PDB file of C-alpha atoms (C1' of nucleotides) in Angstrom:
ATOM      1  CA  UNK A  10       2.639   3.054  -0.911  1.00 62.00           C
ATOM      2  CA  UNK A  11       1.217  -0.199  -2.040  1.00 93.00           C
ATOM      3  CA  UNK A  12      -2.056  -1.898  -1.502  1.00 97.00           C
ATOM      4  CA  UNK A  13      -3.619  -4.289  -3.949  1.00 98.00           C
ATOM      5  CA  UNK A  14      -4.568  -1.712  -6.624  1.00 98.00           C
ATOM      6  CA  UNK A  15      -1.168  -0.019  -6.533  1.00 98.00           C
ATOM      7  CA  UNK A  16       0.671  -3.327  -6.758  1.00 98.00           C
ATOM      8  CA  UNK A  17      -1.594  -4.399  -9.609  1.00 98.00           C
ATOM      9  CA  UNK A  18      -0.790  -1.147 -11.403  1.00 98.00           C
ATOM     10  CA  UNK A  19       2.930  -1.798 -11.005  1.00 98.00           C
ATOM     11  CA  UNK A  20       2.448  -5.282 -12.437  1.00 98.00           C
ATOM     12  CA  UNK A  21       0.375  -3.881 -15.298  1.00 98.00           C
ATOM     13  CA  UNK A  22       3.090  -1.367 -16.113  1.00 97.00           C
ATOM     14  CA  UNK A  23       5.754  -4.098 -16.098  1.00 97.00           C
ATOM     15  CA  UNK A  24       3.821  -6.683 -18.090  1.00 97.00           C
ATOM     16  CA  UNK A  25       4.526  -5.277 -21.562  1.00 95.00           C
ATOM     17  CA  UNK A  26       8.255  -5.354 -20.897  1.00 94.00           C
ATOM     18  CA  UNK A  27       9.452  -8.075 -18.555  1.00 96.00           C
ATOM     19  CA  UNK A  28       8.282 -11.470 -19.801  1.00 96.00           C
ATOM     20  CA  UNK A  29      10.856 -12.882 -22.161  1.00 95.00           C
ATOM     21  CA  UNK A  30      13.656 -10.665 -20.885  1.00 95.00           C
ATOM     22  CA  UNK A  31      16.973 -12.139 -19.901  1.00 95.00           C
ATOM     23  CA  UNK A  32      18.832 -10.842 -16.871  1.00 97.00           C
ATOM     24  CA  UNK A  33      22.247  -9.648 -17.990  1.00 96.00           C
ATOM     25  CA  UNK A  34      23.553  -8.386 -14.678  1.00 96.00           C
ATOM     26  CA  UNK A  35      22.509  -7.531 -11.161  1.00 97.00           C
ATOM     27  CA  UNK A  36      23.932  -4.846  -8.969  1.00 96.00           C
ATOM     28  CA  UNK A  37      22.853  -4.875  -5.352  1.00 96.00           C
ATOM     29  CA  UNK A  38      23.976  -2.154  -2.997  1.00 94.00           C
ATOM     30  CA  UNK A  39      22.441  -3.714   0.126  1.00 93.00           C
ATOM     31  CA  UNK A  40      22.403  -7.415   0.836  1.00 94.00           C
ATOM     32  CA  UNK A  41      19.767  -7.132   3.546  1.00 92.00           C
ATOM     33  CA  UNK A  42      16.944  -6.157   1.202  1.00 95.00           C
ATOM     34  CA  UNK A  43      16.867  -9.738  -0.071  1.00 95.00           C
ATOM     35  CA  UNK A  44      16.283 -13.004   1.703  1.00 93.00           C
ATOM     36  CA  UNK A  45      15.895 -16.632   0.851  1.00 90.00           C
ATOM     37  CA  UNK A  46      12.668 -18.560   1.230  1.00 85.00           C
ATOM     38  CA  UNK A  47      10.689 -16.389   3.628  1.00 81.00           C
ATOM     39  CA  UNK A  48       9.618 -12.873   4.453  1.00 76.00           C
ATOM     40  CA  UNK A  49      10.692 -13.074   8.075  1.00 72.00           C
ATOM     41  CA  UNK A  50      13.266 -10.524   8.991  1.00 61.00           C
ATOM     42  CA  UNK A  51      14.888 -12.288  11.929  1.00 55.00           C
ATOM     43  CA  UNK A  52      17.687 -13.891   9.899  1.00 56.00           C
ATOM     44  CA  UNK A  53      18.703 -10.419   8.666  1.00 60.00           C
ATOM     45  CA  UNK A  54      21.609 -12.062   6.981  1.00 73.00           C
ATOM     46  CA  UNK A  55      20.876 -10.791   3.525  1.00 89.00           C
ATOM     47  CA  UNK A  56      21.165 -12.590   0.223  1.00 94.00           C
ATOM     48  CA  UNK A  57      23.317 -11.832  -2.827  1.00 96.00           C
ATOM     49  CA  UNK A  58      20.932 -12.055  -5.760  1.00 97.00           C
ATOM     50  CA  UNK A  59      23.365 -11.853  -8.659  1.00 97.00           C
ATOM     51  CA  UNK A  60      24.404 -15.531  -8.656  1.00 97.00           C
ATOM     52  CA  UNK A  61      20.758 -16.597  -8.547  1.00 97.00           C
ATOM     53  CA  UNK A  62      19.459 -14.257 -11.221  1.00 98.00           C
ATOM     54  CA  UNK A  63      22.188 -13.632 -13.768  1.00 97.00           C
ATOM     55  CA  UNK A  64      21.428 -15.136 -17.197  1.00 97.00           C
ATOM     56  CA  UNK A  65      17.967 -16.294 -16.095  1.00 97.00           C
ATOM     57  CA  UNK A  66      15.002 -15.419 -18.281  1.00 97.00           C
ATOM     58  CA  UNK A  67      11.803 -13.966 -16.836  1.00 97.00           C
ATOM     59  CA  UNK A  68       8.948 -16.132 -18.005  1.00 97.00           C
ATOM     60  CA  UNK A  69       5.975 -14.496 -16.350  1.00 97.00           C
ATOM     61  CA  UNK A  70       4.817 -11.887 -13.906  1.00 97.00           C
ATOM     62  CA  UNK A  71       1.793 -11.580 -11.668  1.00 97.00           C
ATOM     63  CA  UNK A  72       0.417 -10.111  -8.456  1.00 97.00           C
ATOM     64  CA  UNK A  73      -0.396 -12.060  -5.313  1.00 96.00           C
ATOM     65  CA  UNK A  74      -1.896  -9.916  -2.549  1.00 96.00           C
ATOM     66  CA  UNK A  75       0.537  -7.006  -2.213  1.00 97.00           C
ATOM     67  CA  UNK A  76       3.432  -8.903  -3.728  1.00 96.00           C
ATOM     68  CA  UNK A  77       4.869  -8.741  -7.223  1.00 97.00           C
ATOM     69  CA  UNK A  78       5.892 -12.197  -8.346  1.00 97.00           C
ATOM     70  CA  UNK A  79       8.428 -12.832 -11.102  1.00 97.00           C
ATOM     71  CA  UNK A  80       8.729 -16.385 -12.367  1.00 97.00           C
ATOM     72  CA  UNK A  81      12.067 -17.404 -13.857  1.00 97.00           C
ATOM     73  CA  UNK A  82      12.846 -19.995 -16.506  1.00 97.00           C
ATOM     74  CA  UNK A  83      14.133 -22.406 -13.878  1.00 97.00           C
ATOM     75  CA  UNK A  84      10.788 -22.128 -12.051  1.00 96.00           C
ATOM     76  CA  UNK A  85      12.269 -20.160  -9.216  1.00 96.00           C
ATOM     77  CA  UNK A  86      10.264 -17.106  -8.194  1.00 96.00           C
ATOM     78  CA  UNK A  87      11.284 -13.653  -7.087  1.00 97.00           C
ATOM     79  CA  UNK A  88       8.886 -11.766  -4.809  1.00 95.00           C
ATOM     80  CA  UNK A  89       8.944  -8.017  -4.426  1.00 97.00           C
ATOM     81  CA  UNK A  90       7.122  -6.534  -1.488  1.00 96.00           C
ATOM     82  CA  UNK A  91       7.106  -2.756  -1.627  1.00 97.00           C
ATOM     83  CA  UNK A  92       6.506  -2.056   2.049  1.00 96.00           C
ATOM     84  CA  UNK A  93       5.588   1.592   2.480  1.00 95.00           C
ATOM     85  CA  UNK A  94       7.947   3.354   0.099  1.00 96.00           C
ATOM     86  CA  UNK A  95       9.266   0.652  -2.193  1.00 97.00           C
ATOM     87  CA  UNK A  96       9.389   1.489  -5.883  1.00 97.00           C
ATOM     88  CA  UNK A  97      10.077  -0.673  -8.912  1.00 97.00           C
ATOM     89  CA  UNK A  98      11.053   1.425 -11.901  1.00 96.00           C
ATOM     90  CA  UNK A  99      11.748   0.606 -15.512  1.00 94.00           C
ATOM     91  CA  UNK A 100      14.005   3.057 -17.218  1.00 83.00           C
ATOM     92  CA  UNK A 101      13.820   2.330 -20.908  1.00 62.00           C
ATOM     93  CA  UNK A 102      15.469   5.650 -21.768  1.00 54.00           C
ATOM     94  CA  UNK A 103      18.472   4.928 -19.626  1.00 47.00           C
ATOM     95  CA  UNK A 104      21.596   5.093 -21.794  1.00 47.00           C
ATOM     96  CA  UNK A 105      23.113   1.614 -21.792  1.00 43.00           C
ATOM     97  CA  UNK A 106      26.633   2.997 -22.014  1.00 40.00           C
ATOM     98  CA  UNK A 107      26.408   5.307 -19.040  1.00 40.00           C
ATOM     99  CA  UNK A 108      28.206   3.252 -16.459  1.00 39.00           C
ATOM    100  CA  UNK A 109      28.828   6.298 -14.308  1.00 37.00           C
ATOM    101  CA  UNK A 110      25.127   6.768 -13.684  1.00 40.00           C
ATOM    102  CA  UNK A 111      25.010   7.851 -10.050  1.00 44.00           C
ATOM    103  CA  UNK A 112      22.628   5.500  -8.339  1.00 54.00           C
ATOM    104  CA  UNK A 113      19.807   7.443  -6.820  1.00 70.00           C
ATOM    105  CA  UNK A 114      19.698   7.466  -3.055  1.00 81.00           C
ATOM    106  CA  UNK A 115      17.960   4.397  -1.675  1.00 93.00           C
ATOM    107  CA  UNK A 116      18.265   2.424  -4.876  1.00 96.00           C
ATOM    108  CA  UNK A 117      19.173  -0.949  -3.480  1.00 96.00           C
ATOM    109  CA  UNK A 118      18.948  -3.162  -6.533  1.00 97.00           C
ATOM    110  CA  UNK A 119      19.407  -2.687 -10.263  1.00 97.00           C
ATOM    111  CA  UNK A 120      18.669  -5.511 -12.665  1.00 97.00           C
ATOM    112  CA  UNK A 121      19.865  -5.020 -16.230  1.00 96.00           C
ATOM    113  CA  UNK A 122      17.537  -6.764 -18.644  1.00 95.00           C
ATOM    114  CA  UNK A 123      17.882  -7.642 -22.294  1.00 92.00           C
ATOM    115  CA  UNK A 124      14.784  -8.161 -24.376  1.00 84.00           C
ATOM    116  CA  UNK A 125      16.681 -10.658 -26.519  1.00 69.00           C
ATOM    117  CA  UNK A 126      18.221 -13.854 -25.189  1.00 58.00           C
ATOM    118  CA  UNK A 127      21.616 -12.992 -26.627  1.00 60.00           C
ATOM    119  CA  UNK A 128      23.514 -10.160 -24.936  1.00 58.00           C
ATOM    120  CA  UNK A 129      25.417  -9.487 -28.164  1.00 62.00           C
ATOM    121  CA  UNK A 130      22.367  -8.025 -29.842  1.00 60.00           C
ATOM    122  CA  UNK A 131      22.443  -4.847 -27.844  1.00 57.00           C
ATOM    123  CA  UNK A 132      19.124  -3.593 -29.126  1.00 60.00           C
ATOM    124  CA  UNK A 133      16.956  -3.394 -26.036  1.00 83.00           C
ATOM    125  CA  UNK A 134      18.706  -2.972 -22.740  1.00 90.00           C
ATOM    126  CA  UNK A 135      16.542  -1.821 -19.891  1.00 91.00           C
ATOM    127  CA  UNK A 136      17.339  -1.409 -16.220  1.00 95.00           C
ATOM    128  CA  UNK A 137      14.830  -2.359 -13.573  1.00 97.00           C
ATOM    129  CA  UNK A 138      15.535  -0.654 -10.273  1.00 97.00           C
ATOM    130  CA  UNK A 139      14.198  -1.290  -6.798  1.00 97.00           C
ATOM    131  CA  UNK A 140      14.408   1.665  -4.469  1.00 96.00           C
ATOM    132  CA  UNK A 141      12.989   2.011  -0.994  1.00 96.00           C
ATOM    133  CA  UNK A 142      13.916   4.834   1.404  1.00 95.00           C
ATOM    134  CA  UNK A 143      12.300   3.331   4.483  1.00 95.00           C
ATOM    135  CA  UNK A 144      13.439  -0.181   3.648  1.00 94.00           C
ATOM    136  CA  UNK A 145      10.252  -1.861   4.797  1.00 95.00           C
ATOM    137  CA  UNK A 146      10.208  -3.504   1.387  1.00 95.00           C
ATOM    138  CA  UNK A 147      11.664  -6.918   0.721  1.00 94.00           C
ATOM    139  CA  UNK A 148      12.894  -9.027  -2.127  1.00 96.00           C
ATOM    140  CA  UNK A 149      12.476 -12.732  -1.548  1.00 95.00           C
ATOM    141  CA  UNK A 150      13.977 -15.474  -3.669  1.00 95.00           C
ATOM    142  CA  UNK A 151      12.131 -18.776  -3.644  1.00 94.00           C
ATOM    143  CA  UNK A 152      13.941 -21.697  -5.260  1.00 94.00           C
ATOM    144  CA  UNK A 153      12.127 -24.034  -7.663  1.00 92.00           C
ATOM    145  CA  UNK A 154       9.461 -26.029  -5.921  1.00 88.00           C
ATOM    146  CA  UNK A 155       9.508 -23.923  -2.804  1.00 86.00           C
ATOM    147  CA  UNK A 156       6.046 -23.306  -1.330  1.00 81.00           C
ATOM    148  CA  UNK A 157       5.010 -19.765  -2.177  1.00 80.00           C
ATOM    149  CA  UNK A 158       1.849 -18.704  -0.441  1.00 81.00           C
ATOM    150  CA  UNK A 159       2.745 -19.078   3.213  1.00 78.00           C
ATOM    151  CA  UNK A 160       0.204 -17.562   5.501  1.00 86.00           C
ATOM    152  CA  UNK A 161      -1.643 -15.427   2.969  1.00 93.00           C
ATOM    153  CA  UNK A 162      -5.417 -15.328   2.981  1.00 94.00           C
ATOM    154  CA  UNK A 163      -7.527 -15.394  -0.184  1.00 95.00           C
ATOM    155  CA  UNK A 164      -7.672 -12.677  -2.821  1.00 96.00           C
ATOM    156  CA  UNK A 165     -10.607 -10.329  -2.215  1.00 97.00           C
ATOM    157  CA  UNK A 166     -11.411  -9.972  -5.919  1.00 98.00           C
ATOM    158  CA  UNK A 167     -12.149 -13.666  -6.368  1.00 97.00           C
ATOM    159  CA  UNK A 168     -13.462 -14.533  -2.928  1.00 97.00           C
ATOM    160  CA  UNK A 169     -16.963 -16.063  -2.897  1.00 97.00           C
ATOM    161  CA  UNK A 170     -19.350 -14.175  -0.571  1.00 96.00           C
ATOM    162  CA  UNK A 171     -20.065 -17.281   1.476  1.00 96.00           C
ATOM    163  CA  UNK A 172     -16.363 -17.755   2.156  1.00 95.00           C
ATOM    164  CA  UNK A 173     -15.981 -14.098   3.118  1.00 96.00           C
ATOM    165  CA  UNK A 174     -18.826 -14.447   5.559  1.00 95.00           C
ATOM    166  CA  UNK A 175     -17.199 -17.514   7.092  1.00 94.00           C
ATOM    167  CA  UNK A 176     -13.923 -15.637   7.468  1.00 94.00           C
ATOM    168  CA  UNK A 177     -15.571 -12.749   9.258  1.00 94.00           C
ATOM    169  CA  UNK A 178     -17.637 -14.980  11.464  1.00 92.00           C
ATOM    170  CA  UNK A 179     -14.440 -16.540  12.781  1.00 91.00           C
ATOM    171  CA  UNK A 180     -13.108 -13.279  14.211  1.00 90.00           C
ATOM    172  CA  UNK A 181     -14.302 -11.288  17.164  1.00 91.00           C
ATOM    173  CA  UNK A 182     -11.987  -8.434  16.244  1.00 93.00           C
ATOM    174  CA  UNK A 183     -13.088  -5.052  14.959  1.00 94.00           C
ATOM    175  CA  UNK A 184     -13.750  -5.062  11.218  1.00 96.00           C
ATOM    176  CA  UNK A 185     -10.842  -2.732  10.658  1.00 96.00           C
ATOM    177  CA  UNK A 186      -8.367  -5.106  12.296  1.00 95.00           C
ATOM    178  CA  UNK A 187      -9.807  -8.171  10.607  1.00 96.00           C
ATOM    179  CA  UNK A 188      -9.712  -6.675   7.118  1.00 97.00           C
ATOM    180  CA  UNK A 189      -6.112  -5.523   7.571  1.00 96.00           C
ATOM    181  CA  UNK A 190      -5.043  -9.034   8.589  1.00 95.00           C
ATOM    182  CA  UNK A 191      -3.296 -10.460   5.528  1.00 95.00           C
ATOM    183  CA  UNK A 192      -3.664 -13.994   6.834  1.00 94.00           C
ATOM    184  CA  UNK A 193      -7.430 -13.570   6.803  1.00 95.00           C
ATOM    185  CA  UNK A 194      -7.846 -11.747   3.498  1.00 96.00           C
ATOM    186  CA  UNK A 195      -4.836 -10.579   1.504  1.00 96.00           C
ATOM    187  CA  UNK A 196      -4.380  -7.315  -0.342  1.00 97.00           C
ATOM    188  CA  UNK A 197      -6.317  -4.672   1.559  1.00 97.00           C
ATOM    189  CA  UNK A 198      -4.510  -1.914   3.442  1.00 97.00           C
ATOM    190  CA  UNK A 199      -5.384   1.189   5.375  1.00 97.00           C
ATOM    191  CA  UNK A 200      -6.860   3.184   2.485  1.00 97.00           C
ATOM    192  CA  UNK A 201      -9.143   0.563   1.014  1.00 97.00           C
ATOM    193  CA  UNK A 202     -10.363  -0.783   4.340  1.00 97.00           C
ATOM    194  CA  UNK A 203     -11.485   2.691   5.371  1.00 97.00           C
ATOM    195  CA  UNK A 204     -13.079   3.357   1.985  1.00 98.00           C
ATOM    196  CA  UNK A 205     -14.848  -0.004   1.872  1.00 98.00           C
ATOM    197  CA  UNK A 206     -16.252   0.244   5.401  1.00 97.00           C
ATOM    198  CA  UNK A 207     -17.612   3.689   4.590  1.00 97.00           C
ATOM    199  CA  UNK A 208     -19.238   2.475   1.393  1.00 97.00           C
ATOM    200  CA  UNK A 209     -20.837  -0.405   3.285  1.00 97.00           C
ATOM    201  CA  UNK A 210     -21.869   1.961   6.119  1.00 96.00           C
ATOM    202  CA  UNK A 211     -20.157  -0.174   8.740  1.00 96.00           C
ATOM    203  CA  UNK A 212     -18.383   1.194  11.800  1.00 95.00           C
ATOM    204  CA  UNK A 213     -14.696   0.196  11.846  1.00 95.00           C
ATOM    205  CA  UNK A 214     -15.011  -0.937  15.467  1.00 94.00           C
ATOM    206  CA  UNK A 215     -17.946  -3.216  14.742  1.00 95.00           C
ATOM    207  CA  UNK A 216     -17.005  -6.802  15.513  1.00 94.00           C
ATOM    208  CA  UNK A 217     -16.448  -8.872  12.403  1.00 95.00           C
ATOM    209  CA  UNK A 218     -18.386 -11.776  13.831  1.00 94.00           C
ATOM    210  CA  UNK A 219     -21.545  -9.694  14.182  1.00 93.00           C
ATOM    211  CA  UNK A 220     -22.085  -9.129  10.456  1.00 94.00           C
ATOM    212  CA  UNK A 221     -25.167 -10.670   8.953  1.00 94.00           C
ATOM    213  CA  UNK A 222     -24.873 -12.581   5.725  1.00 95.00           C
ATOM    214  CA  UNK A 223     -26.402  -9.638   3.900  1.00 96.00           C
ATOM    215  CA  UNK A 224     -23.980  -7.181   5.494  1.00 96.00           C
ATOM    216  CA  UNK A 225     -20.890  -9.229   4.676  1.00 96.00           C
ATOM    217  CA  UNK A 226     -22.074  -9.751   1.145  1.00 97.00           C
ATOM    218  CA  UNK A 227     -22.620  -6.021   0.727  1.00 97.00           C
ATOM    219  CA  UNK A 228     -19.237  -5.259   2.240  1.00 97.00           C
ATOM    220  CA  UNK A 229     -17.485  -7.648  -0.133  1.00 97.00           C
ATOM    221  CA  UNK A 230     -19.208  -6.177  -3.157  1.00 98.00           C
ATOM    222  CA  UNK A 231     -18.065  -2.696  -2.103  1.00 98.00           C
ATOM    223  CA  UNK A 232     -14.525  -3.941  -1.514  1.00 98.00           C
ATOM    224  CA  UNK A 233     -14.449  -5.420  -4.991  1.00 98.00           C
ATOM    225  CA  UNK A 234     -16.043  -2.397  -6.642  1.00 98.00           C
ATOM    226  CA  UNK A 235     -13.573  -0.004  -4.985  1.00 98.00           C
ATOM    227  CA  UNK A 236     -10.528  -2.155  -5.734  1.00 98.00           C
ATOM    228  CA  UNK A 237     -11.508  -2.454  -9.395  1.00 98.00           C
ATOM    229  CA  UNK A 238     -12.208   1.255  -9.692  1.00 98.00           C
ATOM    230  CA  UNK A 239      -8.835   2.035  -8.157  1.00 98.00           C
ATOM    231  CA  UNK A 240      -7.038  -0.404 -10.457  1.00 98.00           C
ATOM    232  CA  UNK A 241      -8.737   1.307 -13.392  1.00 98.00           C
ATOM    233  CA  UNK A 242      -7.408   4.632 -12.071  1.00 98.00           C
ATOM    234  CA  UNK A 243      -3.878   3.212 -11.610  1.00 97.00           C
ATOM    235  CA  UNK A 244      -4.154   3.233  -7.830  1.00 98.00           C
ATOM    236  CA  UNK A 245      -3.924   6.015  -5.256  1.00 98.00           C
ATOM    237  CA  UNK A 246      -0.949   8.327  -4.943  1.00 97.00           C
ATOM    238  CA  UNK A 247      -0.847  10.064  -1.591  1.00 94.00           C
ATOM    239  CA  UNK A 248       2.774  11.048  -1.802  1.00 92.00           C
ATOM    240  CA  UNK A 249       5.258   8.525  -3.078  1.00 90.00           C
ATOM    241  CA  UNK A 250       3.487   5.890  -5.100  1.00 95.00           C
ATOM    242  CA  UNK A 251       4.422   5.623  -8.772  1.00 96.00           C
ATOM    243  CA  UNK A 252       4.074   2.712 -11.160  1.00 96.00           C
ATOM    244  CA  UNK A 253       7.105   1.300 -12.972  1.00 97.00           C
ATOM    245  CA  UNK A 254       6.872   4.091 -15.541  1.00 96.00           C
ATOM    246  CA  UNK A 255       6.939   6.689 -12.770  1.00 95.00           C
ATOM    247  CA  UNK A 256       3.302   7.590 -13.322  1.00 96.00           C
ATOM    248  CA  UNK A 257       1.223   8.406 -10.234  1.00 96.00           C
ATOM    249  CA  UNK A 258      -2.236   6.996  -9.635  1.00 97.00           C
ATOM    250  CA  UNK A 259      -5.471   8.971  -9.762  1.00 97.00           C
ATOM    251  CA  UNK A 260      -7.822   7.210  -7.392  1.00 98.00           C
ATOM    252  CA  UNK A 261      -6.986   9.479  -4.434  1.00 97.00           C
ATOM    253  CA  UNK A 262      -9.411  12.020  -5.875  1.00 97.00           C
ATOM    254  CA  UNK A 263     -12.180   9.448  -5.442  1.00 97.00           C
ATOM    255  CA  UNK A 264     -11.517   8.801  -1.770  1.00 98.00           C
ATOM    256  CA  UNK A 265     -14.568   9.462   0.378  1.00 97.00           C
ATOM    257  CA  UNK A 266     -13.004   9.276   3.846  1.00 97.00           C
ATOM    258  CA  UNK A 267      -9.329   8.366   3.743  1.00 97.00           C
ATOM    259  CA  UNK A 268      -7.113  11.317   4.661  1.00 96.00           C
ATOM    260  CA  UNK A 269     -10.181  13.574   4.732  1.00 97.00           C
ATOM    261  CA  UNK A 270     -10.515  14.282   8.457  1.00 96.00           C
ATOM    262  CA  UNK A 271     -12.950  17.122   9.117  1.00 96.00           C
ATOM    263  CA  UNK A 272     -14.162  17.258   5.519  1.00 96.00           C
ATOM    264  CA  UNK A 273     -17.914  16.731   5.086  1.00 97.00           C
ATOM    265  CA  UNK A 274     -18.988  13.193   4.282  1.00 97.00           C
ATOM    266  CA  UNK A 275     -20.108  13.105   0.629  1.00 96.00           C
ATOM    267  CA  UNK A 276     -23.258  11.262   1.695  1.00 96.00           C
ATOM    268  CA  UNK A 277     -24.471  13.186   4.729  1.00 96.00           C
ATOM    269  CA  UNK A 278     -22.160  16.210   5.160  1.00 97.00           C
ATOM    270  CA  UNK A 279     -21.109  15.138   8.653  1.00 96.00           C
ATOM    271  CA  UNK A 280     -17.390  15.874   9.157  1.00 96.00           C
ATOM    272  CA  UNK A 281     -15.200  12.812   8.696  1.00 96.00           C
ATOM    273  CA  UNK A 282     -13.699  11.656  11.967  1.00 95.00           C
ATOM    274  CA  UNK A 283     -10.260  10.158  12.542  1.00 94.00           C
ATOM    275  CA  UNK A 284      -9.522   7.696  15.314  1.00 94.00           C
ATOM    276  CA  UNK A 285      -6.709   5.252  15.987  1.00 93.00           C
ATOM    277  CA  UNK A 286      -7.618   1.586  15.669  1.00 94.00           C
ATOM    278  CA  UNK A 287      -5.256  -1.358  15.329  1.00 91.00           C
ATOM    279  CA  UNK A 288      -2.459   1.223  15.578  1.00 92.00           C
ATOM    280  CA  UNK A 289      -3.575   2.767  12.314  1.00 95.00           C
ATOM    281  CA  UNK A 290      -5.313   6.028  11.620  1.00 95.00           C
ATOM    282  CA  UNK A 291      -8.888   5.195  10.790  1.00 96.00           C
ATOM    283  CA  UNK A 292     -11.240   7.546   8.945  1.00 96.00           C
ATOM    284  CA  UNK A 293     -14.997   7.181   9.011  1.00 96.00           C
ATOM    285  CA  UNK A 294     -18.281   9.049   9.030  1.00 96.00           C
ATOM    286  CA  UNK A 295     -19.833   8.943  12.514  1.00 95.00           C
ATOM    287  CA  UNK A 296     -23.266   9.477  10.995  1.00 95.00           C
ATOM    288  CA  UNK A 297     -23.269   6.948   8.143  1.00 96.00           C
ATOM    289  CA  UNK A 298     -21.205   4.330   9.948  1.00 96.00           C
ATOM    290  CA  UNK A 299     -22.954   3.895  13.254  1.00 89.00           C
ATOM    291  CA  UNK A 300     -23.179   0.673  15.172  1.00 78.00           C
ATOM    292  CA  UNK A 301     -26.970   0.656  15.029  1.00 63.00           C
ATOM    293  CA  UNK A 302     -28.155  -2.854  15.766  1.00 48.00           C
ATOM    294  CA  UNK A 303     -26.051  -5.498  17.565  1.00 43.00           C
ATOM    295  CA  UNK A 304     -24.246  -2.941  19.621  1.00 42.00           C
ATOM    296  CA  UNK A 305     -22.168  -4.606  22.285  1.00 41.00           C
ATOM    297  CA  UNK A 306     -21.065  -1.513  24.113  1.00 39.00           C
ATOM    298  CA  UNK A 307     -20.106  -3.350  27.277  1.00 37.00           C
ATOM    299  CA  UNK A 308     -16.913  -4.564  25.613  1.00 39.00           C
ATOM    300  CA  UNK A 309     -15.426  -1.108  25.723  1.00 37.00           C
ATOM    301  CA  UNK A 310     -12.096  -0.685  27.405  1.00 34.00           C
ATOM    302  CA  UNK A 311     -11.880  -0.477  31.214  1.00 26.00           C
TER     303      UNK A 311
ATOM    304  C1'  DG B  17      12.351  19.153  18.175  1.00 66.48           C
ATOM    305  C1'  DT B  18       7.400  16.623  17.332  1.00 66.48           C
ATOM    306  C1'  DC B  19       4.177  13.924  14.916  1.00 66.48           C
ATOM    307  C1'  DC B  20       2.765  11.350  11.090  1.00 66.48           C
ATOM    308  C1'  DA B  21       2.997   8.130   7.054  1.00 66.48           C
ATOM    309  C1'  DT B  22      -0.287   3.436   1.556  1.00 66.48           C
ATOM    310  C1'  DG B  23       3.206  -2.284   5.933  1.00 66.48           C
ATOM    311  C1'  DT B  24       4.596  -6.274   8.456  1.00 66.48           C
ATOM    312  C1'  DT B  25       6.837  -9.014  12.144  1.00 66.48           C
ATOM    313  C1'  DC B  26       8.087  -9.819  16.661  1.00 66.48           C
ATOM    314  C1'  DT B  27       7.280  -9.301  21.649  1.00 66.48           C
ATOM    315  C1'  DT B  28       4.564  -8.364  25.508  1.00 66.48           C
ATOM    316  C1'  DT B  29       0.308  -8.145  27.893  1.00 66.48           C
ATOM    317  C1'  DA B  30      -4.404  -9.568  28.973  1.00 66.48           C
TER     318       DA B  30
ATOM    319  C1'  DC C  20      -3.833 -21.458  25.392  1.00 66.48           C
ATOM    320  C1'  DT C  21      -5.428 -17.402  22.139  1.00 66.48           C
ATOM    321  C1'  DA C  22      -5.949 -12.714  20.997  1.00 66.48           C
ATOM    322  C1'  DA C  23      -5.171  -8.110  21.360  1.00 66.48           C
ATOM    323  C1'  DA C  24      -1.983  -4.446  22.043  1.00 66.48           C
ATOM    324  C1'  DG C  25       2.503  -2.471  21.728  1.00 66.48           C
ATOM    325  C1'  DA C  26       7.077  -1.957  19.929  1.00 66.48           C
ATOM    326  C1'  DA C  27      10.105  -2.133  16.364  1.00 66.48           C
ATOM    327  C1'  DC C  28      11.915  -1.537  11.804  1.00 66.48           C
ATOM    328  C1'  DA C  29      13.929   3.407   8.804  1.00 66.48           C
ATOM    329  C1'  DT C  30      13.362   7.622   6.475  1.00 66.48           C
ATOM    330  C1'  DG C  31      11.456  11.946   5.197  1.00 66.48           C
ATOM    331  C1'  DG C  32       7.991  15.566   5.110  1.00 66.48           C
ATOM    332  C1'  DA C  33       4.855  18.883   7.420  1.00 66.48           C
TER     333       DA C  33
END
DNA sequence: GTCCATGTTCTTTA
DNA sequence: CTAAAGAACATGGA
């Protein structure tokens, strides 16, 4: 579901509503969707969020990589990571008196918000729900002062070209693997890596370290152009993705290679090819995205 | 039943 | 030692 543009679209759809809201109540049907301090899953203990969130006010909201970050009035932060099928939904039309509302399947968390600090002025009550069928998503509570950015690489939209080139030079891995590595550069996923490599006419197996300064600069400019265009189109909806108002994205119609196996490349009409790389399906045009120079073919598997 | 899926972490292998 | 590859997580749709 969520790469950088989709997560940004969720944040954009939440921004008019959340800041300034007070959390009236929290109902959590699974403890193990939430954890304290880290995204690691090994503890698997789970965390009850209600005591930490109730009566707090949301002061601000932003995106970091593929995470949605809520800041609370006590300077604690709440991270939402959507995984593959996670969905944050605002339901402003939800009747506040309907306590018998059957929770949809896979709704693991409902946060009841009030747009006014006092719960007695019952004017604007809105529920924020987190649902996630596959449960790859996570909610992480970070207490005030807790370090937030552990292990995440820089944001692609604000990364200077020279820094991007340095990052790529440090990795002998295929471009596809390197660009998916969130500790190297944070926010890209399978769709936008495939689309960006096609736009830059680079083979996904080409080693990151072999890019010239001109090639890496071109690649970064395509990454940024595609991310911005997708944000403007509210992201890509392949199947499940919806923003917090349940609206799908529109950028999937602009995809050139992703999920288009066998369809002619828009540039050269060669059928798009699909291979598996870094355990992910990888779509590319064998004509436009050839190795060309600096081909180190001897490093092919035994 | 099989295969596949917008993601990430942990374990095993090289 | 590092880095790559594989497995695992959980559910649903084609």
